Amino acid sequence: MTFTPVKKRQKTAASQTGESEYNISQLPPEALGLMANFFKVLSEVSRLQIVCSLKTGAKNVTEIIEATGLGQANVSKHLKMLTQAGVVAREQRGVCVYYQIANPFLFNLCDLVCEALFAQVEQQSQQLQQLSALRQNL
Amino acid sequence: MTFTPVKKRQKTAASQTGESEYNISQLPPEALGLMANFFKVLSEVSRLQIVCSLKTGAKNVTEIIEATGLGQANVSKHLKMLTQAGVVAREQRGVCVYYQIANPFLFNLCDLVCEALFAQVEQQSQQLQQLSALRQNL
DNA sequence: TCGTTATATTACCACGCAGTAGTAGAGGCG
DNA sequence: CGCCTCTACTACTGCGTGGTAATATAACGA
């Protein structure tokens, strides 16, 4: 749930080799597997919907179902996956189970991706406009 | 194909203000689809291997095959997907086709995820240690 | 022109997984 | 105690896709 500060950079075997301790270009396959798994969890619209619905704070399953419009069994399955991946945290209160984003860093990450994708789409549409402009001049 | 700008909040420089112009919690489903697709592209170890092999600069397909140890058809398919997603850029030079990362921002993103995941794993292992310590005292 | 190398594409199988209906279990409440 | 709500789990189906062999295409050299 509570993540240790991101920068941390304490002495691990990796940091002794010098340079940035996470050099993607020479990362062991297991580490790539972890990364791939993390991205996979975020690679489904339904799960992103769930994550987004939790941006305003913790919600129980019923509230998530209402917010997303997904089926109950489906939400439960996705929540299990999100929990196992450490993306959301689970907390039982009486009959209800509340979920919340485990690490707010996730929202920064999504914002970053969003901006990059928006810039990309914008650039593509500009290129399309230029293309159609050229076509006009034929 | 042409996407009308999602929020069209004009100020592309809004990223400078720090507060993100894209509020994930109320993003249209199409935008979530774009995000999901972006993450999906990065959710396979093979594709991450390819991306990593390109960290040191552009490579042609043969070099990528050598660097990753993947099959030729497989690499070609993944490269097509990466290209369509705008993650890598394609450039033909004679017989060879060179690929490179389209947006270096990707590496920052991967580094961020890497550090977060590392912190998470570290914390989990600590909890495991505490747990086994408790068990000893039984 | 023929042959060779480099890349892309197709067809195919196998597996994972999203969605769903039905069921199970766990707490509250009367 | 029985009933109800909330959540999790279990098949099950269909679709998407990763890996691979075989084939196609393209560019260069002899």
Short mmCIF file of C-alpha atoms (C1' of nucleotides) in Angstrom, two decimals:
data_model
loop_
_atom_site.label_atom_id
_atom_site.label_comp_id
_atom_site.label_asym_id
_atom_site.label_seq_id
_atom_site.Cartn_x
_atom_site.Cartn_y
_atom_site.Cartn_z
CA MET A 1 0.00 0.00 0.00
CA THR A 2 2.32 2.75 1.16
CA PHE A 3 5.18 2.91 -1.23
CA THR A 4 8.64 3.87 -0.16
CA PRO A 5 9.78 7.09 -1.83
CA VAL A 6 10.44 6.62 -5.48
CA LYS A 7 13.94 8.05 -5.55
CA LYS A 8 15.30 6.02 -2.67
CA ARG A 9 18.42 4.81 -4.52
CA GLN A 10 19.83 2.86 -1.62
CA LYS A 11 22.68 0.42 -1.90
CA THR A 12 21.53 -2.59 -3.72
CA ALA A 13 23.53 -4.94 -5.80
CA ALA A 14 22.29 -3.10 -8.82
CA SER A 15 23.44 0.35 -7.78
CA GLN A 16 26.95 -0.86 -7.13
CA THR A 17 27.45 -1.37 -10.80
CA GLY A 18 27.17 2.37 -11.15
CA GLU A 19 25.12 4.48 -13.55
CA SER A 20 21.37 4.40 -13.31
CA GLU A 21 20.59 1.26 -11.42
CA TYR A 22 17.64 0.52 -13.71
CA ASN A 23 19.19 0.30 -17.10
CA ILE A 24 16.37 -0.97 -19.17
CA SER A 25 18.66 -2.09 -21.93
CA GLN A 26 20.23 -4.76 -19.74
CA LEU A 27 17.42 -5.76 -17.50
CA PRO A 28 16.99 -9.42 -16.56
CA PRO A 29 14.05 -11.15 -18.19
CA GLU A 30 12.27 -11.47 -14.86
CA ALA A 31 12.30 -7.71 -14.45
CA LEU A 32 10.92 -7.30 -17.93
CA GLY A 33 8.26 -9.80 -16.98
CA LEU A 34 7.29 -7.66 -14.01
CA MET A 35 7.10 -4.58 -16.18
CA ALA A 36 5.10 -6.39 -18.84
CA ASN A 37 2.71 -7.62 -16.21
CA PHE A 38 2.27 -4.15 -14.79
CA PHE A 39 1.46 -2.76 -18.22
CA LYS A 40 -0.84 -5.67 -18.96
CA VAL A 41 -2.93 -4.88 -15.92
CA LEU A 42 -3.44 -1.38 -17.30
CA SER A 43 -4.07 -2.55 -20.84
CA GLU A 44 -7.79 -3.12 -20.56
CA VAL A 45 -10.43 -0.43 -20.79
CA SER A 46 -12.50 -1.98 -18.03
CA ARG A 47 -9.62 -1.92 -15.58
CA LEU A 48 -8.74 1.64 -16.55
CA GLN A 49 -12.36 2.55 -15.90
CA ILE A 50 -12.10 1.03 -12.45
CA VAL A 51 -8.85 2.85 -11.77
CA CYS A 52 -10.39 6.11 -12.94
CA SER A 53 -13.43 5.63 -10.78
CA LEU A 54 -11.09 5.40 -7.80
CA LYS A 55 -9.38 8.69 -8.52
CA THR A 56 -11.83 10.50 -6.26
CA GLY A 57 -11.14 8.14 -3.38
CA ALA A 58 -11.94 4.70 -2.04
CA LYS A 59 -15.07 2.94 -3.23
CA ASN A 60 -16.72 -0.35 -2.39
CA VAL A 61 -17.50 -2.87 -5.09
CA THR A 62 -21.11 -1.81 -5.51
CA GLU A 63 -20.08 1.80 -6.03
CA ILE A 64 -17.47 0.75 -8.57
CA ILE A 65 -20.09 -1.28 -10.42
CA GLU A 66 -22.38 1.74 -10.54
CA ALA A 67 -19.59 4.08 -11.60
CA THR A 68 -18.36 1.87 -14.41
CA GLY A 69 -21.47 0.05 -15.54
CA LEU A 70 -19.63 -3.25 -15.60
CA GLY A 71 -21.00 -6.58 -14.41
CA GLN A 72 -20.44 -7.68 -10.83
CA ALA A 73 -18.47 -10.83 -11.53
CA ASN A 74 -16.40 -8.95 -14.04
CA VAL A 75 -15.56 -6.15 -11.63
CA SER A 76 -14.68 -8.65 -8.95
CA LYS A 77 -12.31 -10.45 -11.28
CA HIS A 78 -10.63 -7.24 -12.38
CA LEU A 79 -10.31 -6.06 -8.80
CA LYS A 80 -8.60 -9.29 -7.90
CA MET A 81 -6.12 -8.76 -10.69
CA LEU A 82 -5.54 -5.13 -9.77
CA THR A 83 -5.02 -6.12 -6.14
CA GLN A 84 -2.57 -8.88 -6.96
CA ALA A 85 -0.61 -6.46 -9.10
CA GLY A 86 -0.43 -4.05 -6.18
CA VAL A 87 -2.26 -1.35 -8.09
CA VAL A 88 -5.15 -1.11 -5.68
CA ALA A 89 -5.46 -1.87 -1.99
CA ARG A 90 -8.28 -3.86 -0.42
CA GLU A 91 -9.93 -3.08 2.89
CA GLN A 92 -12.94 -4.81 4.38
CA ARG A 93 -15.43 -2.78 6.41
CA GLY A 94 -18.27 -4.92 7.63
CA VAL A 95 -20.02 -6.46 4.68
CA CYS A 96 -18.52 -4.08 2.18
CA VAL A 97 -15.04 -4.19 0.70
CA TYR A 98 -13.41 -0.89 -0.15
CA TYR A 99 -10.74 -0.48 -2.78
CA GLN A 100 -8.44 2.41 -3.40
CA ILE A 101 -5.40 3.20 -5.50
CA ALA A 102 -2.37 1.85 -3.70
CA ASN A 103 0.10 4.32 -5.15
CA PRO A 104 -1.02 7.77 -6.33
CA PHE A 105 2.02 7.73 -8.56
CA LEU A 106 -0.22 5.82 -10.93
CA PHE A 107 -2.16 8.96 -11.75
CA ASN A 108 0.99 10.89 -12.63
CA LEU A 109 1.94 8.05 -14.88
CA CYS A 110 -1.44 8.03 -16.59
CA ASP A 111 -1.29 11.79 -17.01
CA LEU A 112 2.11 11.48 -18.65
CA VAL A 113 0.87 8.84 -21.05
CA CYS A 114 -2.24 10.86 -21.74
CA GLU A 115 -0.29 13.94 -22.69
CA ALA A 116 2.07 11.98 -24.88
CA LEU A 117 -0.79 10.25 -26.66
CA PHE A 118 -2.62 13.51 -27.11
CA ALA A 119 0.45 15.13 -28.65
CA GLN A 120 0.83 12.12 -30.91
CA VAL A 121 -2.78 12.20 -32.08
CA GLU A 122 -2.57 15.94 -32.61
CA GLN A 123 0.54 15.56 -34.74
CA GLN A 124 -1.06 12.81 -36.79
CA SER A 125 -4.13 14.90 -37.48
CA GLN A 126 -1.92 17.78 -38.61
CA GLN A 127 -0.13 15.50 -41.02
CA LEU A 128 -3.46 14.31 -42.35
CA GLN A 129 -4.52 17.89 -42.90
CA GLN A 130 -1.34 18.64 -44.81
CA LEU A 131 -1.91 15.54 -46.87
CA SER A 132 -5.45 16.47 -47.81
CA ALA A 133 -4.26 20.00 -48.57
CA LEU A 134 -1.75 18.56 -51.00
CA ARG A 135 -4.45 16.48 -52.56
CA GLN A 136 -6.55 19.56 -53.14
CA ASN A 137 -3.76 21.07 -55.19
CA LEU A 138 -3.68 18.22 -57.62
CA MET B 1 -9.03 7.89 -38.01
CA THR B 2 -8.91 11.58 -37.39
CA PHE B 3 -9.54 12.16 -33.75
CA THR B 4 -11.08 15.40 -32.78
CA PRO B 5 -8.93 16.69 -29.96
CA VAL B 6 -10.09 15.16 -26.75
CA LYS B 7 -10.55 18.18 -24.60
CA LYS B 8 -9.16 20.82 -26.93
CA ARG B 9 -8.05 22.87 -23.99
CA GLN B 10 -5.79 24.67 -26.42
CA LYS B 11 -2.84 25.40 -24.13
CA THR B 12 -0.60 22.53 -25.06
CA ALA B 13 1.73 24.32 -22.71
CA ALA B 14 -0.68 23.36 -19.98
CA SER B 15 1.74 20.62 -19.17
CA GLN B 16 3.99 23.37 -17.92
CA THR B 17 1.50 24.43 -15.27
CA GLY B 18 1.95 21.09 -13.61
CA GLU B 19 -1.73 20.48 -13.09
CA SER B 20 -2.71 18.06 -15.79
CA GLU B 21 -5.26 19.14 -18.32
CA TYR B 22 -6.41 15.55 -18.70
CA ASN B 23 -8.52 14.51 -15.79
CA ILE B 24 -8.44 10.78 -15.99
CA SER B 25 -11.54 10.35 -13.88
CA GLN B 26 -13.75 11.84 -16.58
CA LEU B 27 -12.07 10.70 -19.74
CA PRO B 28 -14.19 9.57 -22.69
CA PRO B 29 -14.08 5.83 -23.39
CA GLU B 30 -12.20 6.40 -26.65
CA ALA B 31 -9.38 8.04 -24.74
CA LEU B 32 -9.29 5.13 -22.32
CA GLY B 33 -9.12 2.87 -25.33
CA LEU B 34 -6.09 4.72 -26.61
CA MET B 35 -4.41 4.44 -23.23
CA ALA B 36 -5.28 0.78 -22.91
CA ASN B 37 -3.86 0.14 -26.35
CA PHE B 38 -0.65 1.96 -25.49
CA PHE B 39 -0.20 -0.12 -22.37
CA LYS B 40 -1.08 -3.29 -24.23
CA VAL B 41 1.74 -2.70 -26.67
CA LEU B 42 4.14 -2.58 -23.73
CA SER B 43 2.60 -5.55 -21.97
CA GLU B 44 4.63 -8.26 -23.67
CA VAL B 45 8.12 -9.29 -22.71
CA SER B 46 9.16 -9.73 -26.33
CA ARG B 47 8.17 -6.20 -27.23
CA LEU B 48 9.85 -4.81 -24.15
CA GLN B 49 12.98 -6.68 -25.21
CA ILE B 50 12.80 -5.01 -28.59
CA VAL B 51 12.27 -1.60 -27.04
CA CYS B 52 15.20 -2.18 -24.71
CA SER B 53 17.43 -3.26 -27.55
CA LEU B 54 16.71 0.10 -29.17
CA LYS B 55 17.78 2.11 -26.16
CA THR B 56 21.30 2.39 -27.53
CA GLY B 57 20.06 3.73 -30.85
CA ALA B 58 18.50 2.66 -34.13
CA LYS B 59 18.86 -0.94 -35.27
CA ASN B 60 17.79 -2.86 -38.32
CA VAL B 61 15.68 -5.97 -38.04
CA THR B 62 18.57 -8.40 -38.20
CA GLU B 63 20.34 -6.61 -35.38
CA ILE B 64 17.18 -6.65 -33.31
CA ILE B 65 16.81 -10.36 -33.92
CA GLU B 66 20.37 -10.93 -32.76
CA ALA B 67 19.95 -8.69 -29.74
CA THR B 68 16.75 -10.30 -28.56
CA GLY B 69 17.08 -13.88 -29.74
CA LEU B 70 13.52 -13.85 -31.06
CA GLY B 71 12.37 -15.36 -34.34
CA GLN B 72 12.35 -13.28 -37.49
CA ALA B 73 8.63 -13.47 -38.21
CA ASN B 74 7.91 -12.79 -34.59
CA VAL B 75 10.12 -9.70 -34.48
CA SER B 76 8.59 -8.44 -37.70
CA LYS B 77 5.11 -8.79 -36.28
CA HIS B 78 6.01 -7.04 -33.06
CA LEU B 79 7.73 -4.25 -34.93
CA LYS B 80 4.64 -3.72 -37.00
CA MET B 81 2.59 -3.40 -33.85
CA LEU B 82 5.09 -1.06 -32.23
CA THR B 83 5.17 1.07 -35.35
CA GLN B 84 1.42 1.29 -35.64
CA ALA B 85 1.24 2.34 -32.02
CA GLY B 86 3.75 5.09 -32.72
CA VAL B 87 6.24 3.69 -30.24
CA VAL B 88 8.97 3.14 -32.80
CA ALA B 89 9.76 4.82 -36.09
CA ARG B 90 10.58 2.99 -39.29
CA GLU B 91 13.20 4.09 -41.80
CA GLN B 92 14.31 2.18 -44.87
CA ARG B 93 17.95 2.40 -45.94
CA GLY B 94 18.58 0.31 -49.00
CA VAL B 95 17.73 -3.28 -48.23
CA CYS B 96 17.68 -2.80 -44.51
CA VAL B 97 14.97 -1.27 -42.40
CA TYR B 98 16.03 0.60 -39.32
CA TYR B 99 13.85 1.09 -36.31
CA GLN B 100 14.26 3.47 -33.42
CA ILE B 101 12.27 4.70 -30.46
CA ALA B 102 9.93 7.42 -31.70
CA ASN B 103 9.65 9.23 -28.39
CA PRO B 104 12.50 9.05 -25.87
CA PHE B 105 9.91 9.89 -23.26
CA LEU B 106 9.23 6.18 -23.26
CA PHE B 107 12.46 5.49 -21.42
CA ASN B 108 11.60 7.94 -18.66
CA LEU B 109 8.27 6.23 -18.34
CA CYS B 110 9.87 2.80 -18.12
CA ASP B 111 12.34 4.05 -15.56
CA LEU B 112 9.51 5.41 -13.45
CA VAL B 113 7.64 2.14 -13.59
CA CYS B 114 10.83 0.25 -12.86
CA GLU B 115 11.55 2.20 -9.72
CA ALA B 116 7.98 1.91 -8.50
CA LEU B 117 7.96 -1.83 -9.08
CA PHE B 118 11.31 -2.21 -7.40
CA ALA B 119 10.10 -0.32 -4.35
CA GLN B 120 7.02 -2.49 -4.30
CA VAL B 121 8.94 -5.74 -4.47
CA GLU B 122 11.33 -4.51 -1.82
CA GLN B 123 8.48 -3.68 0.50
CA GLN B 124 6.87 -7.03 -0.07
CA SER B 125 10.04 -8.87 0.75
CA GLN B 126 10.37 -6.87 3.94
CA GLN B 127 6.87 -7.85 4.93
CA LEU B 128 7.72 -11.45 4.22
CA GLN B 129 10.75 -11.20 6.46
CA GLN B 130 8.66 -9.75 9.27
CA LEU B 131 6.16 -12.52 8.79
CA SER B 132 8.74 -15.27 8.99
CA ALA B 133 10.26 -13.54 12.01
CA LEU B 134 6.90 -13.71 13.72
CA ARG B 135 6.61 -17.35 12.84
CA GLN B 136 9.96 -18.04 14.48
CA ASN B 137 8.63 -16.67 17.75
CA LEU B 138 5.75 -19.08 17.87
"C1'" DT C 1 19.16 -12.90 -65.44
"C1'" DC C 2 19.95 -15.58 -61.36
"C1'" DG C 3 20.99 -15.94 -56.69
"C1'" DT C 4 21.33 -14.05 -52.15
"C1'" DT C 5 20.10 -11.40 -48.31
"C1'" DA C 6 16.64 -8.70 -45.67
"C1'" DT C 7 12.07 -7.98 -44.41
"C1'" DA C 8 7.06 -8.73 -44.55
"C1'" DT C 9 3.05 -11.61 -44.78
"C1'" DT C 10 0.15 -15.65 -44.37
"C1'" DA C 11 -1.77 -19.66 -42.18
"C1'" DC C 12 -1.97 -22.21 -38.32
"C1'" DC C 13 -2.09 -23.79 -33.45
"C1'" DA C 14 -2.28 -22.98 -28.64
"C1'" DC C 15 -3.10 -20.27 -24.84
"C1'" DG C 16 -4.80 -16.45 -22.13
"C1'" DC C 17 -8.36 -13.83 -20.88
"C1'" DA C 18 -12.70 -10.78 -20.97
"C1'" DG C 19 -17.42 -11.26 -20.18
"C1'" DT C 20 -21.37 -13.82 -18.15
"C1'" DA C 21 -24.59 -16.89 -15.61
"C1'" DG C 22 -24.86 -19.39 -11.82
"C1'" DT C 23 -23.42 -20.50 -7.26
"C1'" DA C 24 -21.20 -20.01 -2.74
"C1'" DG C 25 -20.08 -17.76 1.41
"C1'" DA C 26 -20.07 -13.97 4.68
"C1'" DG C 27 -22.15 -10.44 7.44
"C1'" DG C 28 -26.08 -7.56 8.93
"C1'" DC C 29 -31.08 -7.28 10.27
"C1'" DG C 30 -35.65 -8.59 11.48
"C1'" DC D 1 -33.41 -18.56 13.07
"C1'" DG D 2 -34.42 -17.06 8.17
"C1'" DC D 3 -33.77 -13.54 4.82
"C1'" DC D 4 -31.29 -10.27 2.40
"C1'" DT D 5 -27.25 -7.78 0.63
"C1'" DC D 6 -22.54 -7.74 -0.75
"C1'" DT D 7 -18.68 -9.95 -2.62
"C1'" DA D 8 -16.00 -13.85 -4.46
"C1'" DC D 9 -15.60 -17.90 -7.15
"C1'" DT D 10 -16.48 -21.43 -10.78
"C1'" DA D 11 -17.35 -23.15 -15.18
"C1'" DC D 12 -17.94 -21.82 -19.89
"C1'" DT D 13 -17.65 -19.46 -24.45
"C1'" DG D 14 -15.63 -16.65 -27.83
"C1'" DC D 15 -12.11 -13.63 -29.29
"C1'" DG D 16 -7.49 -11.87 -29.57
"C1'" DT D 17 -2.90 -12.78 -30.06
"C1'" DG D 18 1.95 -14.86 -29.37
"C1'" DG D 19 5.01 -18.06 -31.65
"C1'" DT D 20 6.36 -20.48 -35.84
"C1'" DA D 21 6.94 -22.49 -40.48
"C1'" DA D 22 6.35 -21.49 -45.01
"C1'" DT D 23 5.97 -18.26 -48.50
"C1'" DA D 24 6.19 -13.72 -50.71
"C1'" DT D 25 8.45 -9.48 -51.85
"C1'" DA D 26 12.16 -6.31 -52.47
"C1'" DA D 27 16.76 -4.77 -53.28
"C1'" DC D 28 21.36 -5.59 -54.33
"C1'" DG D 29 25.45 -8.04 -56.56
"C1'" DA D 30 27.71 -11.18 -59.87
#
